[in-house]
Short mmCIF file of C-alpha atoms and ligand atoms in Angstrom, two decimals:
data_model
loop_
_atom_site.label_atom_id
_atom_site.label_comp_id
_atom_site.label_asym_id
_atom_site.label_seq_id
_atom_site.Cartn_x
_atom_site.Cartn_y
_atom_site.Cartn_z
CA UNK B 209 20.93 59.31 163.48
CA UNK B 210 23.58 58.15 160.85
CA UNK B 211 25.31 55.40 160.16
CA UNK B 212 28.97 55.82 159.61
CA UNK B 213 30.07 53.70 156.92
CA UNK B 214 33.72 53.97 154.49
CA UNK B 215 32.48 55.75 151.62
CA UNK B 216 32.06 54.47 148.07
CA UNK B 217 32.00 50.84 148.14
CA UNK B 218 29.13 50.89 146.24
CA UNK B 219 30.15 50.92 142.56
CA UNK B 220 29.14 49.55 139.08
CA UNK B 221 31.36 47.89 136.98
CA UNK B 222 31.16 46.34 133.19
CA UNK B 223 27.70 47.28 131.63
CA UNK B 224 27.81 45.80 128.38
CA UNK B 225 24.98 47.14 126.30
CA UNK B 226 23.58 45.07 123.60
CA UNK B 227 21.90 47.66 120.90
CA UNK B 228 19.49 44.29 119.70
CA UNK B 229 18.00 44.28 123.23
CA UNK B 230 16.72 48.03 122.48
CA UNK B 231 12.70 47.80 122.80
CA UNK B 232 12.61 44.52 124.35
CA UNK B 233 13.17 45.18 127.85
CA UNK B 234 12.27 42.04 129.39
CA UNK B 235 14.76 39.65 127.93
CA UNK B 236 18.22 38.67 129.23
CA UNK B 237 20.09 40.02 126.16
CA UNK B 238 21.98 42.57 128.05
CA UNK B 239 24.60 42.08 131.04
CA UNK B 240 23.43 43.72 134.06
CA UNK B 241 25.86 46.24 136.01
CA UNK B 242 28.44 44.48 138.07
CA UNK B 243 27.76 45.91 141.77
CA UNK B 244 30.57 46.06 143.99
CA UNK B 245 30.20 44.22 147.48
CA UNK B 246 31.15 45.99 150.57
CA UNK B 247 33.49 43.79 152.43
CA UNK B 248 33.23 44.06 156.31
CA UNK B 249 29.72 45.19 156.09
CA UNK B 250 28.68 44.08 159.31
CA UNK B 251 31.47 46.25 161.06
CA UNK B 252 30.14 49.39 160.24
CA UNK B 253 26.80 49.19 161.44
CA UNK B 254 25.60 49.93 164.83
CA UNK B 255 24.44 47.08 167.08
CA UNK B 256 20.62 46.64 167.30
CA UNK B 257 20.19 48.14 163.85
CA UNK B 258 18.10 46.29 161.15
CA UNK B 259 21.54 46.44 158.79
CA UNK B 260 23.35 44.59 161.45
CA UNK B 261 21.44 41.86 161.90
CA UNK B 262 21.23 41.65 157.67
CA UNK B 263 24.70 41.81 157.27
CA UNK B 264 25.48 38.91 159.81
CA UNK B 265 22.98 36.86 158.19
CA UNK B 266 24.61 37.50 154.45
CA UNK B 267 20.91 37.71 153.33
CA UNK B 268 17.70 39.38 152.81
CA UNK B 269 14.64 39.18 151.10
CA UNK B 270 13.46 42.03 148.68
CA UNK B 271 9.76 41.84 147.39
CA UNK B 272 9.89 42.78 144.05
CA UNK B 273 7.17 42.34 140.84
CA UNK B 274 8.15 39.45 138.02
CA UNK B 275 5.35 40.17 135.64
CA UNK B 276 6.62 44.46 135.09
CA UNK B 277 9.31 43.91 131.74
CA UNK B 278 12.12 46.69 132.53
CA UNK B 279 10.86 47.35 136.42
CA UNK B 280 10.85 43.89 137.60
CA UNK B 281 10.24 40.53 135.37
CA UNK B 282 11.16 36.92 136.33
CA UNK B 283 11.22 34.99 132.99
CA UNK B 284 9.51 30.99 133.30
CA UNK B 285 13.45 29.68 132.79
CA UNK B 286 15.06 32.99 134.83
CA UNK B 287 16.74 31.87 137.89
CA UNK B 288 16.29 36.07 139.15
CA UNK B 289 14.08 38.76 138.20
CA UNK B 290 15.74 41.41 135.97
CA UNK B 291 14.61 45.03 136.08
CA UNK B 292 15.70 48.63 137.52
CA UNK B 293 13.65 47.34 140.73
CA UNK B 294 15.82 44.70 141.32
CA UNK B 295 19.05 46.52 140.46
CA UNK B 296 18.13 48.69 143.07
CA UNK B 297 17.89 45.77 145.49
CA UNK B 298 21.68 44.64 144.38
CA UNK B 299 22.95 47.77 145.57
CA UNK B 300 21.32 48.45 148.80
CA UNK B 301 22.15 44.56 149.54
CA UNK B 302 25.76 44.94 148.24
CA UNK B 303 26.30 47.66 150.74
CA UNK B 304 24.98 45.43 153.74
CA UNK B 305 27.92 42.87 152.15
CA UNK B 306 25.13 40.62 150.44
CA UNK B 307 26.08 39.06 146.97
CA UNK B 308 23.10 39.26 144.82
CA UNK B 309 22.90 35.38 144.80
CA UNK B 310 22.40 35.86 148.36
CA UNK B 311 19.28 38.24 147.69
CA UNK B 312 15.80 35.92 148.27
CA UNK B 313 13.50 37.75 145.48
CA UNK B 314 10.02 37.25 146.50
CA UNK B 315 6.96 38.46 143.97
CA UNK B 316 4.91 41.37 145.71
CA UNK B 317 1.81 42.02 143.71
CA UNK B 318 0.69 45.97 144.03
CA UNK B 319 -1.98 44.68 147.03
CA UNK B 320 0.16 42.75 149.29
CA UNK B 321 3.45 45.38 149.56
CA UNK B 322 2.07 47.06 152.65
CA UNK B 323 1.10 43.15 154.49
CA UNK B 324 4.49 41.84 153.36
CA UNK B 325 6.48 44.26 155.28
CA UNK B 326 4.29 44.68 158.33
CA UNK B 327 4.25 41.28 158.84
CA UNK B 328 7.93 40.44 157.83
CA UNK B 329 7.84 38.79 155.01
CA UNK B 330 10.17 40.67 153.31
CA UNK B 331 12.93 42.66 154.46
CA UNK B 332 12.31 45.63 151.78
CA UNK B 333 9.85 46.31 149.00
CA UNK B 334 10.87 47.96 145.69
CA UNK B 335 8.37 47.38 143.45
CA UNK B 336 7.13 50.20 141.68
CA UNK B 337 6.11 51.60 145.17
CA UNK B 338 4.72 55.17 145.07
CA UNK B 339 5.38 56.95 147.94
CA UNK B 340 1.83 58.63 149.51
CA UNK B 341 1.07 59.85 152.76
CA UNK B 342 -1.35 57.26 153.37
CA UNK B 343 1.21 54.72 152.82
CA UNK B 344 3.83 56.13 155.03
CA UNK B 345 1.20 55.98 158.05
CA UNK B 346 1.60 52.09 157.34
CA UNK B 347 5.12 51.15 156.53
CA UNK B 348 8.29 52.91 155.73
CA UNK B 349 9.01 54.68 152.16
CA UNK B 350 12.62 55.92 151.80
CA UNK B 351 13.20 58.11 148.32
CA UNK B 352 12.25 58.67 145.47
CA UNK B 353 14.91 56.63 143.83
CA UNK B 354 12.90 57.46 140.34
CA UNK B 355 10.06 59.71 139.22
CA UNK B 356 6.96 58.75 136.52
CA UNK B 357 3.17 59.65 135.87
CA UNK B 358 0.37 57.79 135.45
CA UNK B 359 -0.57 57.35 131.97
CA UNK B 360 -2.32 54.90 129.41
CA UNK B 361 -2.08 51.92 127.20
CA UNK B 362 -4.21 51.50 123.87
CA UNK B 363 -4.35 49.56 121.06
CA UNK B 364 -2.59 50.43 117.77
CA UNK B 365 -5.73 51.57 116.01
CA UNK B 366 -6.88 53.59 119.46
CA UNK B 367 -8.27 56.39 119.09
CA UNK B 368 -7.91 57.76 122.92
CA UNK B 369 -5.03 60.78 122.50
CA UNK B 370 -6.28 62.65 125.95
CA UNK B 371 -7.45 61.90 129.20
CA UNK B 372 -10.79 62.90 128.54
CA UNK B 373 -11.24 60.68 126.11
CA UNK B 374 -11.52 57.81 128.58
CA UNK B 375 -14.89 59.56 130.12
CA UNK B 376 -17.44 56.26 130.59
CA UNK B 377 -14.70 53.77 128.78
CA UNK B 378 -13.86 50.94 130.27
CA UNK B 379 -9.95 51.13 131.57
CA UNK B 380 -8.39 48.40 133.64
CA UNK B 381 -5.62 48.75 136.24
CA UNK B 382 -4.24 47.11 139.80
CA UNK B 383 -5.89 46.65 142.78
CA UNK B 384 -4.03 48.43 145.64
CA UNK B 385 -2.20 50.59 143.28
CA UNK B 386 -2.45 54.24 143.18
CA UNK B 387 -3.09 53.66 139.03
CA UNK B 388 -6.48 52.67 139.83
CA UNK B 389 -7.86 55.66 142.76
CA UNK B 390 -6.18 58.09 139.99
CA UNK B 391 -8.10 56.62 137.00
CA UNK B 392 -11.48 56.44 138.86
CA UNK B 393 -11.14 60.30 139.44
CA UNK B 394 -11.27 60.85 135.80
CA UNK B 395 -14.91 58.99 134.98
CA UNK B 396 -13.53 55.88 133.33
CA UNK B 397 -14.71 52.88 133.63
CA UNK B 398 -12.15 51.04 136.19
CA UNK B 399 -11.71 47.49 136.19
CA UNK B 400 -9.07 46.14 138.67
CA UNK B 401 -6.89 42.80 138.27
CA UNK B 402 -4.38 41.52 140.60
CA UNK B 403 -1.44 42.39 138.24
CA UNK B 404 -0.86 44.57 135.08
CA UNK B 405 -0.04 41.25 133.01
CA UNK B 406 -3.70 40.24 133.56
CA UNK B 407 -4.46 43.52 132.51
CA UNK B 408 -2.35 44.20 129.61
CA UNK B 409 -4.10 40.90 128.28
CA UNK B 410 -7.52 42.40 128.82
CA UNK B 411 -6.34 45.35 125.99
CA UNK B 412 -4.92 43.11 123.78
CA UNK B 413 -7.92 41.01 123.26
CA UNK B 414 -10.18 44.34 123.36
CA UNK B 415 -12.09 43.51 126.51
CA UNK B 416 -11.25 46.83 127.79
CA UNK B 417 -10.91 50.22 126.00
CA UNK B 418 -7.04 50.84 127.67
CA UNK B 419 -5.03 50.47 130.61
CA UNK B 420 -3.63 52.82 133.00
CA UNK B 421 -0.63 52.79 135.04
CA UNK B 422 2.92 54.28 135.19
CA UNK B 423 4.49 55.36 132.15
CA UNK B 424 7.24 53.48 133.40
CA UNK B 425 5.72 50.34 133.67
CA UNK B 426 3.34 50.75 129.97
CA UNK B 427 6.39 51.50 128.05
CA UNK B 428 7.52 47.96 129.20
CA UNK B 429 4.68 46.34 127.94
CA UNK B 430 4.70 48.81 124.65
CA UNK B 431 7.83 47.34 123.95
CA UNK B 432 7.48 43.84 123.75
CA UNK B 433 4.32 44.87 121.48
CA UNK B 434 5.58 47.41 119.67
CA UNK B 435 2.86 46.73 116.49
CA UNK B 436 -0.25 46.43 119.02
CA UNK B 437 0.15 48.54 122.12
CA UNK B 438 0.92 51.88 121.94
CA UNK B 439 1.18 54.52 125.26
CA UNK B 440 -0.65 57.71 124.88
CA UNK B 441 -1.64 61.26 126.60
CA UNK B 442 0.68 63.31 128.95
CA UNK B 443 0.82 62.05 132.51
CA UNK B 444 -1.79 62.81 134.65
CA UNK B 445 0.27 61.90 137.99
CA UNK B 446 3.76 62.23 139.90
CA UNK B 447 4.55 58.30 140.67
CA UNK B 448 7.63 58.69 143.25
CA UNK B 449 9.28 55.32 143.76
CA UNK B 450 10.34 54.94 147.07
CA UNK B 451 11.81 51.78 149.31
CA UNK B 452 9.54 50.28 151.06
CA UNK B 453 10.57 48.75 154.82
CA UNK B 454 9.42 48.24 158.14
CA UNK B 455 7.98 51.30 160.68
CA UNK B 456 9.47 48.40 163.04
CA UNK B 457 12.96 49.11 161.84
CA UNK B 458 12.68 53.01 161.33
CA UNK B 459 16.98 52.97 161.27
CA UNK B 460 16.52 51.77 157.91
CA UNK B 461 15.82 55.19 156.08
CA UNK B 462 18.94 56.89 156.48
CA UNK B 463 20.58 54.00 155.21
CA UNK B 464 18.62 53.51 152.39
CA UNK B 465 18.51 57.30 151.75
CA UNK B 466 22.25 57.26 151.86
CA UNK B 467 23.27 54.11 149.81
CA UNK B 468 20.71 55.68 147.59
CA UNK B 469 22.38 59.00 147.06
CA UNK B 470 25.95 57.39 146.66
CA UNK B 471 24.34 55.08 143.90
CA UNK B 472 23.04 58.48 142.02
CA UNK B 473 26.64 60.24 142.71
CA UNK B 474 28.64 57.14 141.71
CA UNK B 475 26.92 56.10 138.18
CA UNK B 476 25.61 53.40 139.62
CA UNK B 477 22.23 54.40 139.44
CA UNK B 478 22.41 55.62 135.52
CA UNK B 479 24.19 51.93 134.54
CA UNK B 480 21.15 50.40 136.68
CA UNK B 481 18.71 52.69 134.74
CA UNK B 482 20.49 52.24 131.41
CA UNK B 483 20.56 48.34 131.58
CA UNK B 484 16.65 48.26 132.48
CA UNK B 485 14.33 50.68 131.46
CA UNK B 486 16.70 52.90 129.26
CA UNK B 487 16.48 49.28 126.97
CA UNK B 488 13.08 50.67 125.86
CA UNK B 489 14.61 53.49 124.61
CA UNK B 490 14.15 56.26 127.15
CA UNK B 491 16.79 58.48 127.68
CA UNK B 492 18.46 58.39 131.11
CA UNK B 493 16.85 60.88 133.50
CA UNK B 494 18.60 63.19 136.21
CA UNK B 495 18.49 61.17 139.37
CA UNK B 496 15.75 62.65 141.77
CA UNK B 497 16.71 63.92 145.09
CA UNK B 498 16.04 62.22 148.15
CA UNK B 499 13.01 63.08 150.94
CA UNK B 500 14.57 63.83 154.52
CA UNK B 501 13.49 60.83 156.69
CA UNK B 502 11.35 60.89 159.49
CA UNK B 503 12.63 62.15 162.84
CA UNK B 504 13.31 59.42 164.79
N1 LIG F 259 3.29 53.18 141.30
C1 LIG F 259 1.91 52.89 141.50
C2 LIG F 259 1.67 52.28 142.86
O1 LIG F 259 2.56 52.10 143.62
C3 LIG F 259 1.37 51.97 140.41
C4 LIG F 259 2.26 50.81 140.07
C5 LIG F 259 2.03 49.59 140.93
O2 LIG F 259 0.89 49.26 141.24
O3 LIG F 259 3.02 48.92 141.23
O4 LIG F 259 0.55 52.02 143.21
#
């Protein structure tokens, strides 16, 4: 079933991007995207539907991660998390009618995203949430709304340039997160924290031999250390980033799948992607399609 909604009210506006914020993704020197809210949003959904009952209340709550610089990073002093995570967030919640200082951000770490939504703590997840089959038999996982591999994190001096280099080296990664099943597969070492800021410490201080996660997520932490931390060997993964929300609500997909596409046909999503992770210097990639949801 669709929703029928006026088209287009989604729409970024303003992106002023400073060239001094290039390779330090986690710092608010760069204006985020202006996100157009959908007036009347309440109107066009049907009654009963999760987006209803959001857009009456004028808010939700998005889990998203504050430690990830570029995918989702809450500074000590930042009132909001910044990050292509939570720009995602503004624009599904601006299309419900829900001002971003209406959004309630609440920190998922990569073990709790499944509990949060099953037990309602959140509304949606979008937090660097691979899509998998296992998960979907758990919760909901509309997209991919962006596409990365697993890769790895060294020291400067490192020496690791392949995958096989890692063979009986100790590698560190995130409980709950795919990073960690992958890595285990290729006879490292793994050692699993409850975030990737825990971990990234652990290569700095050369208590483990790398790290292993997204590329999207390493270049991040790369950046803000350009002269330590270098990211290294060709992903060994396809990390799909999908929406996370409730089997409860299953309505939910098409209109996340939806709001999604229109953000990748308006620009929205590329002035999302540029202010974020494009500020480590990756060029902005094609927008992946969208999976079919579930029949209902
Ligand atoms: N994308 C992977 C996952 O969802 C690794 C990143 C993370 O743990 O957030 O498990």
């Amino acid at each position: 079933m669709r929703f029928t909604r006026s088209k287009a009210f989604v729409m970024a506006a303003g992106l002023a991007l400073s060239l001094a914020a290039c390779g330090d993704a986690g710092e608010d020197d760069t204006d985020a995207p202006e996100v157009e809210v959908s007036e009347n949003a309440a109107e066009q959904f049907e009654d009963g539907t999760a987006m209803k009952e959001l857009a009456e209340d004028g808010a939700i709550t998005i889990g998203v991660k504050f430690d990830q610089p570029g995918i989702g990073f809450k500074g000590a002093t930042d009132d909001a998390p910044k990050g292509f995570d939570p720009e995602i967030g503004k624009i599904l919640a601006a299309d419900l009618g829900i001002p971003a200082d209406k959004i309630k951000w609440q920190e998922t770490i990569s073990d709790n995203r499944e509990p949060f939504l099953t037990e309602g703590q959140v509304d949606l997840v979008i937090a660097s949430y691979s899509i998998t089959d296992e998960r979907r038999t758990v919760v909901g996982q509309a997209g991919p709304y962006y596409v990365t591999g697993q890769q790895l994190l060294v020291r400067s001096d490192s020496d690791i340039e392949t995958i096989d280099d890692v063979k009986g080296m100790e590698v560190c990664s995130v409980t709950g997160s795919t990073s960690l099943d992958n890595i285990k597969a290729e006879g490292a070492k793994p050692r699993g924290f409850d975030t990737y800021s825990e971990c990234v410490d652990q290569v700095l201080d050369g208590t483990v031999d790398a790290m292993t996660t997204d590329g999207a997520i390493l270049l991040g932490y790369a950046a803000e250390n350009p002269d330590e931390l270098k990211v290294v060997v060709d992903p060994f993964s396809e990390e799909r980033y999908g929406v996370g929300y409730s089997l409860d609500r299953p309505e939910m997909c098409e209109w996340i799948s939806e709001t999604l596409t229109e953000a990748e046909e308006s620009g929205a999503w590329d002035e999302a992607f540029e202010a974020t992770l494009g500020q480590s210097g990756v060029e902005t990639p094609e927008p992946p399609a969208i999976d079919e949801c579930p029949a209902a």
